[in-house]
Amino acid sequence: MSPLHHALVIVFILGAVCTYDTISLSESIYQRRRHVPKQCNFYAREHGAARYAVVTLLTTSDYVRLASTLGKSLLLYSQLPCSIDRIALITAESKITGSKITELSDAGWEVRTIQTILSPEHINWNTVNTARYIPLLTKLHIFNMTQYEAVLFLDSDMIALGNIHVLFTDVLPEMKYRKMHMGWVRDQGGTFARTFNTGLLLVLPSTALFTDLMRFVRRGKYDTLFADQGVLNSYFGLTQYDIDGRFNVMTNIPQDNATLYDSIRDDVRIFHSTLKPTDPFYISQCIWMRAHDLCRAWKDLDSLDIKFRRAIN
């Protein structure tokens, strides 16, 4: 073996060892955060409606596996009490029925069908980044869920990896004090560093606000590339609550903003897998982007056979 080949082998081995150590460390961190899920008594819930809800949206059946993994993560890591509803909104066009609804229910979601908010003509196949963004204005229904005092929206390609109950206990009171209707996380790194990401939204619902948003969708000026994200960034600008970056850590952040990631990697609360987790080369892509520890956490949750336990009296 030539000296060059020998050196390459050593580099490869060292890289593999470092990767393994990093993954093992992150797994041990996440394992320590797990808690045993409680039984939730939904009969008792009828005698006192929930004040808060965690909501996700599925516009096609392709999102069922992702939402189920998100649901498992909420069971194990989020520290959310049973008093907070967990709602999976599905559209009629999603064709999610039967066993798919059971899968969502087993992961802790209460499935509700909602009407799709149709995009205006200027949001179409030619003006969005990918076609899957076209129906995502339906996400704006959360602003009209006035049966709740507050709603935490999470994209289905997210997982909780730590305590997110603090968003309701700590962030929400601060939002109310400042008279803000929404909290979200700023994009970190890349070409979108000046905007906010709509994967996580902490919202104080308001019928008047929802009505005005619908007017803005039809008549306002906004970037259509990411549909709902363009709408909300143009509508709210910098006027809403800037939530800590730990609550929406996207796959690109370790590569695009290493300084930020190194400062929060041991306390990531929500991982937003902007790479498709069901792709056969998912982990390879994540290693390239230095996000392999987070992606492995998604894979581990996906493989777990756990179910949400409902106690009925």
mmCIF file of C-alpha atoms in Angstrom:
data_model
loop_
_atom_site.group_PDB
_atom_site.id
_atom_site.type_symbol
_atom_site.label_atom_id
_atom_site.label_comp_id
_atom_site.label_asym_id
_atom_site.label_seq_id
_atom_site.Cartn_x
_atom_site.Cartn_y
_atom_site.Cartn_z
ATOM 1 C CA MET A 1 0.000 0.000 0.000
ATOM 2 C CA SER A 2 1.365 3.394 -0.997
ATOM 3 C CA PRO A 3 1.873 6.130 1.632
ATOM 4 C CA LEU A 4 -1.010 8.073 0.083
ATOM 5 C CA HIS A 5 -3.406 5.145 0.315
ATOM 6 C CA HIS A 6 -2.236 4.467 3.862
ATOM 7 C CA ALA A 7 -2.942 8.083 4.832
ATOM 8 C CA LEU A 8 -6.394 7.970 3.229
ATOM 9 C CA VAL A 9 -7.275 4.811 5.147
ATOM 10 C CA ILE A 10 -6.224 6.464 8.418
ATOM 11 C CA VAL A 11 -8.308 9.561 7.628
ATOM 12 C CA PHE A 12 -11.310 7.379 6.793
ATOM 13 C CA ILE A 13 -10.985 5.384 10.015
ATOM 14 C CA LEU A 14 -10.595 8.524 12.120
ATOM 15 C CA GLY A 15 -13.619 10.067 10.420
ATOM 16 C CA ALA A 16 -15.696 6.959 11.057
ATOM 17 C CA VAL A 17 -14.657 6.881 14.717
ATOM 18 C CA CYS A 18 -15.493 10.579 15.174
ATOM 19 C CA THR A 19 -18.860 10.101 13.487
ATOM 20 C CA TYR A 20 -19.650 7.100 15.686
ATOM 21 C CA ASP A 21 -18.635 8.987 18.819
ATOM 22 C CA THR A 22 -20.786 11.972 17.850
ATOM 23 C CA ILE A 23 -23.808 9.778 17.152
ATOM 24 C CA SER A 24 -23.322 7.821 20.380
ATOM 25 C CA LEU A 25 -23.048 11.061 22.370
ATOM 26 C CA SER A 26 -26.175 12.539 20.820
ATOM 27 C CA GLU A 27 -28.110 9.311 21.333
ATOM 28 C CA SER A 28 -27.133 9.245 25.002
ATOM 29 C CA ILE A 29 -28.299 12.861 25.361
ATOM 30 C CA TYR A 30 -31.668 12.087 23.784
ATOM 31 C CA GLN A 31 -32.073 8.824 25.721
ATOM 32 C CA ARG A 32 -31.668 10.706 29.009
ATOM 33 C CA ARG A 33 -34.406 13.127 28.015
ATOM 34 C CA ARG A 34 -37.013 10.440 27.468
ATOM 35 C CA HIS A 35 -39.889 10.102 29.880
ATOM 36 C CA VAL A 36 -42.505 7.387 30.272
ATOM 37 C CA PRO A 37 -45.751 8.449 28.550
ATOM 38 C CA LYS A 38 -48.761 8.847 30.801
ATOM 39 C CA GLN A 39 -52.224 7.507 30.156
ATOM 40 C CA CYS A 40 -54.456 10.359 29.086
ATOM 41 C CA ASN A 41 -58.051 10.375 30.255
ATOM 42 C CA PHE A 42 -60.160 11.772 27.417
ATOM 43 C CA TYR A 43 -63.445 11.132 29.232
ATOM 44 C CA ALA A 44 -62.377 13.609 31.892
ATOM 45 C CA ARG A 45 -61.364 16.050 29.129
ATOM 46 C CA GLU A 46 -65.025 16.416 28.157
ATOM 47 C CA HIS A 47 -65.702 18.104 31.494
ATOM 48 C CA GLY A 48 -63.054 20.761 30.878
ATOM 49 C CA ALA A 49 -61.995 21.764 27.369
ATOM 50 C CA ALA A 50 -58.285 22.055 26.620
ATOM 51 C CA ARG A 51 -56.816 25.563 26.550
ATOM 52 C CA TYR A 52 -53.919 24.669 24.269
ATOM 53 C CA ALA A 53 -53.270 22.433 21.269
ATOM 54 C CA VAL A 54 -50.331 21.148 19.250
ATOM 55 C CA VAL A 55 -51.323 20.930 15.589
ATOM 56 C CA THR A 56 -49.817 19.462 12.441
ATOM 57 C CA LEU A 57 -51.120 19.385 8.855
ATOM 58 C CA LEU A 58 -51.206 16.562 6.306
ATOM 59 C CA THR A 59 -52.155 17.386 2.717
ATOM 60 C CA THR A 60 -51.218 13.943 1.313
ATOM 61 C CA SER A 61 -50.863 10.429 2.714
ATOM 62 C CA ASP A 62 -47.091 10.757 2.186
ATOM 63 C CA TYR A 63 -46.967 12.744 5.426
ATOM 64 C CA VAL A 64 -48.529 10.036 7.629
ATOM 65 C CA ARG A 65 -45.238 8.341 8.485
ATOM 66 C CA LEU A 66 -43.643 11.716 9.245
ATOM 67 C CA ALA A 67 -46.530 12.858 11.439
ATOM 68 C CA SER A 68 -46.486 9.515 13.259
ATOM 69 C CA THR A 69 -42.793 9.958 14.033
ATOM 70 C CA LEU A 70 -43.490 13.499 15.232
ATOM 71 C CA GLY A 71 -46.242 12.104 17.450
ATOM 72 C CA LYS A 72 -43.872 9.544 18.975
ATOM 73 C CA SER A 73 -41.357 12.277 19.707
ATOM 74 C CA LEU A 74 -44.029 14.296 21.502
ATOM 75 C CA LEU A 75 -44.793 11.252 23.641
ATOM 76 C CA LEU A 76 -41.170 10.679 24.610
ATOM 77 C CA TYR A 77 -39.462 14.063 24.704
ATOM 78 C CA SER A 78 -41.830 17.029 24.704
ATOM 79 C CA GLN A 79 -42.949 16.959 28.375
ATOM 80 C CA LEU A 80 -46.360 18.137 27.198
ATOM 81 C CA PRO A 81 -49.126 17.349 29.701
ATOM 82 C CA CYS A 82 -52.196 15.369 28.664
ATOM 83 C CA SER A 83 -54.269 18.541 29.021
ATOM 84 C CA ILE A 84 -52.854 19.804 25.711
ATOM 85 C CA ASP A 85 -54.697 18.494 22.638
ATOM 86 C CA ARG A 86 -52.714 16.986 19.758
ATOM 87 C CA ILE A 87 -54.513 17.595 16.488
ATOM 88 C CA ALA A 88 -53.640 16.264 13.027
ATOM 89 C CA LEU A 89 -55.481 18.304 10.413
ATOM 90 C CA ILE A 90 -56.088 16.422 7.168
ATOM 91 C CA THR A 91 -57.668 17.638 3.960
ATOM 92 C CA ALA A 92 -60.267 15.675 2.010
ATOM 93 C CA GLU A 93 -57.880 15.685 -0.952
ATOM 94 C CA SER A 94 -55.208 13.926 1.135
ATOM 95 C CA LYS A 95 -57.173 10.644 0.868
ATOM 96 C CA ILE A 96 -56.017 9.631 4.351
ATOM 97 C CA THR A 97 -58.418 6.938 5.558
ATOM 98 C CA GLY A 98 -58.646 3.652 7.433
ATOM 99 C CA SER A 99 -55.305 2.247 8.570
ATOM 100 C CA LYS A 100 -53.557 5.584 8.019
ATOM 101 C CA ILE A 101 -55.905 7.320 10.452
ATOM 102 C CA THR A 102 -55.323 4.489 12.929
ATOM 103 C CA GLU A 103 -51.570 4.994 12.569
ATOM 104 C CA LEU A 104 -51.944 8.687 13.362
ATOM 105 C CA SER A 105 -54.211 7.937 16.312
ATOM 106 C CA ASP A 106 -51.732 5.401 17.701
ATOM 107 C CA ALA A 107 -49.087 8.139 17.599
ATOM 108 C CA GLY A 108 -51.252 10.380 19.771
ATOM 109 C CA TRP A 109 -53.054 12.492 17.179
ATOM 110 C CA GLU A 110 -56.731 13.349 17.123
ATOM 111 C CA VAL A 111 -57.513 13.459 13.405
ATOM 112 C CA ARG A 112 -59.760 16.247 12.104
ATOM 113 C CA THR A 113 -60.717 16.884 8.486
ATOM 114 C CA ILE A 114 -60.619 20.500 7.327
ATOM 115 C CA GLN A 115 -61.357 22.347 4.117
ATOM 116 C CA THR A 116 -58.393 23.186 1.904
ATOM 117 C CA ILE A 117 -57.661 26.898 1.629
ATOM 118 C CA LEU A 118 -57.340 27.307 -2.110
ATOM 119 C CA SER A 119 -54.324 29.237 -3.315
ATOM 120 C CA PRO A 120 -54.853 32.289 -5.519
ATOM 121 C CA GLU A 121 -53.904 31.938 -9.170
ATOM 122 C CA HIS A 122 -50.447 33.453 -8.704
ATOM 123 C CA ILE A 123 -49.444 30.589 -6.377
ATOM 124 C CA ASN A 124 -49.035 27.760 -8.867
ATOM 125 C CA TRP A 125 -46.628 25.129 -10.215
ATOM 126 C CA ASN A 126 -44.557 27.830 -11.901
ATOM 127 C CA THR A 127 -44.179 30.139 -8.904
ATOM 128 C CA VAL A 128 -43.486 27.805 -5.964
ATOM 129 C CA ASN A 129 -40.296 25.956 -5.078
ATOM 130 C CA THR A 130 -42.042 22.566 -5.320
ATOM 131 C CA ALA A 131 -45.678 21.639 -5.925
ATOM 132 C CA ARG A 132 -46.138 20.397 -2.350
ATOM 133 C CA TYR A 133 -46.174 24.031 -1.168
ATOM 134 C CA ILE A 134 -49.316 24.925 -3.134
ATOM 135 C CA PRO A 135 -51.890 23.612 -0.593
ATOM 136 C CA LEU A 136 -49.943 24.808 2.464
ATOM 137 C CA LEU A 137 -51.980 27.985 2.851
ATOM 138 C CA THR A 138 -54.364 25.562 4.572
ATOM 139 C CA LYS A 139 -51.995 25.891 7.529
ATOM 140 C CA LEU A 140 -53.501 29.326 8.127
ATOM 141 C CA HIS A 141 -56.585 27.644 9.649
ATOM 142 C CA ILE A 142 -54.670 27.628 12.942
ATOM 143 C CA PHE A 143 -55.264 31.379 13.236
ATOM 144 C CA ASN A 144 -59.010 30.630 13.340
ATOM 145 C CA MET A 145 -58.898 27.830 15.949
ATOM 146 C CA THR A 146 -60.444 30.141 18.524
ATOM 147 C CA GLN A 147 -61.662 27.247 20.682
ATOM 148 C CA TYR A 148 -58.073 27.306 21.986
ATOM 149 C CA GLU A 149 -56.273 30.074 23.806
ATOM 150 C CA ALA A 150 -53.058 29.172 21.981
ATOM 151 C CA VAL A 151 -52.003 26.759 19.236
ATOM 152 C CA LEU A 152 -48.518 25.414 18.564
ATOM 153 C CA PHE A 153 -48.184 24.388 14.921
ATOM 154 C CA LEU A 154 -45.427 21.949 13.960
ATOM 155 C CA ASP A 155 -44.613 20.787 10.441
ATOM 156 C CA SER A 156 -44.925 17.018 10.142
ATOM 157 C CA ASP A 157 -41.225 16.686 9.243
ATOM 158 C CA MET A 158 -40.232 17.871 12.722
ATOM 159 C CA ILE A 159 -39.454 15.885 15.871
ATOM 160 C CA ALA A 160 -39.290 17.037 19.480
ATOM 161 C CA LEU A 161 -36.013 16.211 21.234
ATOM 162 C CA GLY A 162 -36.538 18.068 24.491
ATOM 163 C CA ASN A 163 -38.947 20.061 26.627
ATOM 164 C CA ILE A 164 -41.245 22.146 24.420
ATOM 165 C CA HIS A 165 -43.887 22.698 27.094
ATOM 166 C CA VAL A 166 -41.911 25.826 27.976
ATOM 167 C CA LEU A 167 -43.305 27.435 24.828
ATOM 168 C CA PHE A 168 -46.679 27.509 26.582
ATOM 169 C CA THR A 169 -45.421 28.215 30.099
ATOM 170 C CA ASP A 170 -42.675 30.778 29.363
ATOM 171 C CA VAL A 171 -42.901 32.137 25.812
ATOM 172 C CA LEU A 172 -46.681 32.495 25.603
ATOM 173 C CA PRO A 173 -47.001 34.835 28.630
ATOM 174 C CA GLU A 174 -44.263 37.032 27.163
ATOM 175 C CA MET A 175 -46.105 37.167 23.830
ATOM 176 C CA LYS A 176 -49.296 38.214 25.595
ATOM 177 C CA TYR A 177 -47.461 40.879 27.562
ATOM 178 C CA ARG A 178 -46.060 42.317 24.330
ATOM 179 C CA LYS A 179 -49.474 42.001 22.615
ATOM 180 C CA MET A 180 -48.073 39.727 19.910
ATOM 181 C CA HIS A 181 -50.220 37.209 18.039
ATOM 182 C CA MET A 182 -47.487 34.824 16.945
ATOM 183 C CA GLY A 183 -44.045 33.452 17.774
ATOM 184 C CA TRP A 184 -41.680 31.799 15.276
ATOM 185 C CA VAL A 185 -38.012 31.033 14.691
ATOM 186 C CA ARG A 186 -35.749 33.026 12.412
ATOM 187 C CA ASP A 187 -34.091 31.183 9.516
ATOM 188 C CA GLN A 188 -30.460 30.536 10.432
ATOM 189 C CA GLY A 189 -27.895 30.585 7.661
ATOM 190 C CA GLY A 190 -28.147 30.184 3.927
ATOM 191 C CA THR A 191 -29.917 32.595 1.599
ATOM 192 C CA PHE A 192 -32.998 32.964 3.816
ATOM 193 C CA ALA A 193 -31.301 34.303 6.948
ATOM 194 C CA ARG A 194 -33.433 37.463 6.983
ATOM 195 C CA THR A 195 -36.762 35.633 7.080
ATOM 196 C CA PHE A 196 -38.648 33.491 9.569
ATOM 197 C CA ASN A 197 -39.437 29.819 9.066
ATOM 198 C CA THR A 198 -43.073 28.739 9.351
ATOM 199 C CA GLY A 199 -42.366 25.147 10.390
ATOM 200 C CA LEU A 200 -43.084 26.174 13.982
ATOM 201 C CA LEU A 201 -45.729 28.747 14.803
ATOM 202 C CA LEU A 202 -47.014 29.596 18.279
ATOM 203 C CA VAL A 203 -50.296 31.377 17.639
ATOM 204 C CA LEU A 204 -52.948 33.222 19.624
ATOM 205 C CA PRO A 205 -55.995 32.538 17.412
ATOM 206 C CA SER A 206 -58.248 35.409 16.390
ATOM 207 C CA THR A 207 -61.145 35.398 13.936
ATOM 208 C CA ALA A 208 -60.447 39.012 12.999
ATOM 209 C CA LEU A 209 -56.783 38.231 12.339
ATOM 210 C CA PHE A 210 -57.683 35.167 10.266
ATOM 211 C CA THR A 211 -60.121 37.202 8.169
ATOM 212 C CA ASP A 212 -57.490 39.855 7.512
ATOM 213 C CA LEU A 213 -54.925 37.191 6.599
ATOM 214 C CA MET A 214 -57.332 35.737 4.026
ATOM 215 C CA ARG A 215 -57.786 39.211 2.558
ATOM 216 C CA PHE A 216 -53.995 39.602 2.376
ATOM 217 C CA VAL A 217 -53.629 36.214 0.648
ATOM 218 C CA ARG A 218 -55.939 37.417 -2.120
ATOM 219 C CA ARG A 219 -54.745 41.015 -2.478
ATOM 220 C CA GLY A 220 -51.375 41.409 -0.778
ATOM 221 C CA LYS A 221 -47.865 41.335 -2.204
ATOM 222 C CA TYR A 222 -45.595 38.504 -1.048
ATOM 223 C CA ASP A 223 -43.002 36.003 -2.222
ATOM 224 C CA THR A 224 -44.767 32.874 -3.514
ATOM 225 C CA LEU A 225 -41.727 30.559 -3.515
ATOM 226 C CA PHE A 226 -42.659 28.907 -0.209
ATOM 227 C CA ALA A 227 -46.365 29.865 -0.234
ATOM 228 C CA ASP A 228 -47.467 30.275 3.419
ATOM 229 C CA GLN A 229 -43.969 31.325 4.480
ATOM 230 C CA GLY A 230 -43.979 34.194 2.012
ATOM 231 C CA VAL A 231 -47.456 35.253 3.093
ATOM 232 C CA LEU A 232 -46.657 35.316 6.812
ATOM 233 C CA ASN A 233 -43.262 36.996 6.429
ATOM 234 C CA SER A 234 -44.788 39.771 4.330
ATOM 235 C CA TYR A 235 -47.845 40.158 6.549
ATOM 236 C CA PHE A 236 -46.087 40.185 9.932
ATOM 237 C CA GLY A 237 -42.550 41.263 9.034
ATOM 238 C CA LEU A 238 -40.463 41.706 12.188
ATOM 239 C CA THR A 239 -43.382 42.529 14.483
ATOM 240 C CA GLN A 240 -43.835 39.114 16.132
ATOM 241 C CA TYR A 241 -42.012 37.118 18.820
ATOM 242 C CA ASP A 242 -38.582 35.767 17.888
ATOM 243 C CA ILE A 243 -38.415 32.288 19.479
ATOM 244 C CA ASP A 244 -35.047 30.783 20.393
ATOM 245 C CA GLY A 245 -33.379 28.877 17.532
ATOM 246 C CA ARG A 246 -33.258 25.634 19.542
ATOM 247 C CA PHE A 247 -36.944 25.174 18.763
ATOM 248 C CA ASN A 248 -36.526 24.900 14.979
ATOM 249 C CA VAL A 249 -33.118 23.458 14.102
ATOM 250 C CA MET A 250 -33.140 22.700 10.387
ATOM 251 C CA THR A 251 -30.940 20.158 8.638
ATOM 252 C CA ASN A 252 -28.793 22.814 6.971
ATOM 253 C CA ILE A 253 -27.854 24.662 10.171
ATOM 254 C CA PRO A 254 -24.832 22.522 11.225
ATOM 255 C CA GLN A 255 -23.271 23.253 7.829
ATOM 256 C CA ASP A 256 -24.475 26.817 7.213
ATOM 257 C CA ASN A 257 -24.156 28.163 10.759
ATOM 258 C CA ALA A 258 -21.673 25.962 12.622
ATOM 259 C CA THR A 259 -21.135 28.536 15.373
ATOM 260 C CA LEU A 260 -24.824 28.562 16.251
ATOM 261 C CA TYR A 261 -25.147 24.796 16.035
ATOM 262 C CA ASP A 262 -22.128 24.110 18.231
ATOM 263 C CA SER A 263 -23.651 26.377 20.887
ATOM 264 C CA ILE A 264 -27.031 24.585 20.948
ATOM 265 C CA ARG A 265 -26.353 21.019 19.796
ATOM 266 C CA ASP A 266 -26.656 19.616 23.341
ATOM 267 C CA ASP A 267 -30.022 21.307 23.841
ATOM 268 C CA VAL A 268 -31.882 20.971 20.540
ATOM 269 C CA ARG A 269 -35.585 21.037 21.381
ATOM 270 C CA ILE A 270 -37.031 20.546 17.883
ATOM 271 C CA PHE A 271 -35.295 19.142 14.810
ATOM 272 C CA HIS A 272 -36.788 20.179 11.468
ATOM 273 C CA SER A 273 -35.770 17.605 8.876
ATOM 274 C CA THR A 274 -35.791 19.645 5.699
ATOM 275 C CA LEU A 275 -34.294 16.635 3.916
ATOM 276 C CA LYS A 276 -36.844 13.888 3.229
ATOM 277 C CA PRO A 277 -36.389 11.356 6.066
ATOM 278 C CA THR A 278 -37.824 8.498 4.010
ATOM 279 C CA ASP A 279 -35.237 8.930 1.248
ATOM 280 C CA PRO A 280 -32.958 5.839 1.000
ATOM 281 C CA PHE A 281 -29.869 8.086 1.092
ATOM 282 C CA TYR A 282 -31.138 10.201 3.987
ATOM 283 C CA ILE A 283 -28.361 9.415 6.470
ATOM 284 C CA SER A 284 -25.659 9.839 3.803
ATOM 285 C CA GLN A 285 -27.022 13.282 2.958
ATOM 286 C CA CYS A 286 -27.181 14.161 6.647
ATOM 287 C CA ILE A 287 -23.549 13.125 7.204
ATOM 288 C CA TRP A 288 -22.541 15.437 4.350
ATOM 289 C CA MET A 289 -24.450 18.277 6.044
ATOM 290 C CA ARG A 290 -23.057 17.469 9.530
ATOM 291 C CA ALA A 291 -26.578 16.733 10.808
ATOM 292 C CA HIS A 292 -26.202 12.952 11.097
ATOM 293 C CA ASP A 293 -26.827 12.901 14.866
ATOM 294 C CA LEU A 294 -30.165 14.658 14.462
ATOM 295 C CA CYS A 295 -31.154 12.522 11.485
ATOM 296 C CA ARG A 296 -30.302 9.360 13.401
ATOM 297 C CA ALA A 297 -32.626 10.556 16.162
ATOM 298 C CA TRP A 298 -35.423 10.778 13.564
ATOM 299 C CA LYS A 299 -34.663 7.266 12.298
ATOM 300 C CA ASP A 300 -34.594 5.860 15.825
ATOM 301 C CA LEU A 301 -37.993 7.363 16.622
ATOM 302 C CA ASP A 302 -39.414 6.145 13.330
ATOM 303 C CA SER A 303 -38.413 2.567 14.188
ATOM 304 C CA LEU A 304 -39.939 2.587 17.689
ATOM 305 C CA ASP A 305 -43.127 0.588 18.195
ATOM 306 C CA ILE A 306 -44.900 2.696 20.800
ATOM 307 C CA LYS A 307 -48.513 3.765 21.010
ATOM 308 C CA PHE A 308 -50.322 6.572 22.741
ATOM 309 C CA ARG A 309 -52.291 5.120 25.643
ATOM 310 C CA ARG A 310 -55.793 6.420 26.178
ATOM 311 C CA ALA A 311 -57.495 5.650 29.459
ATOM 312 C CA ILE A 312 -61.276 5.709 29.112
ATOM 313 C CA ASN A 313 -63.393 5.830 32.283
#
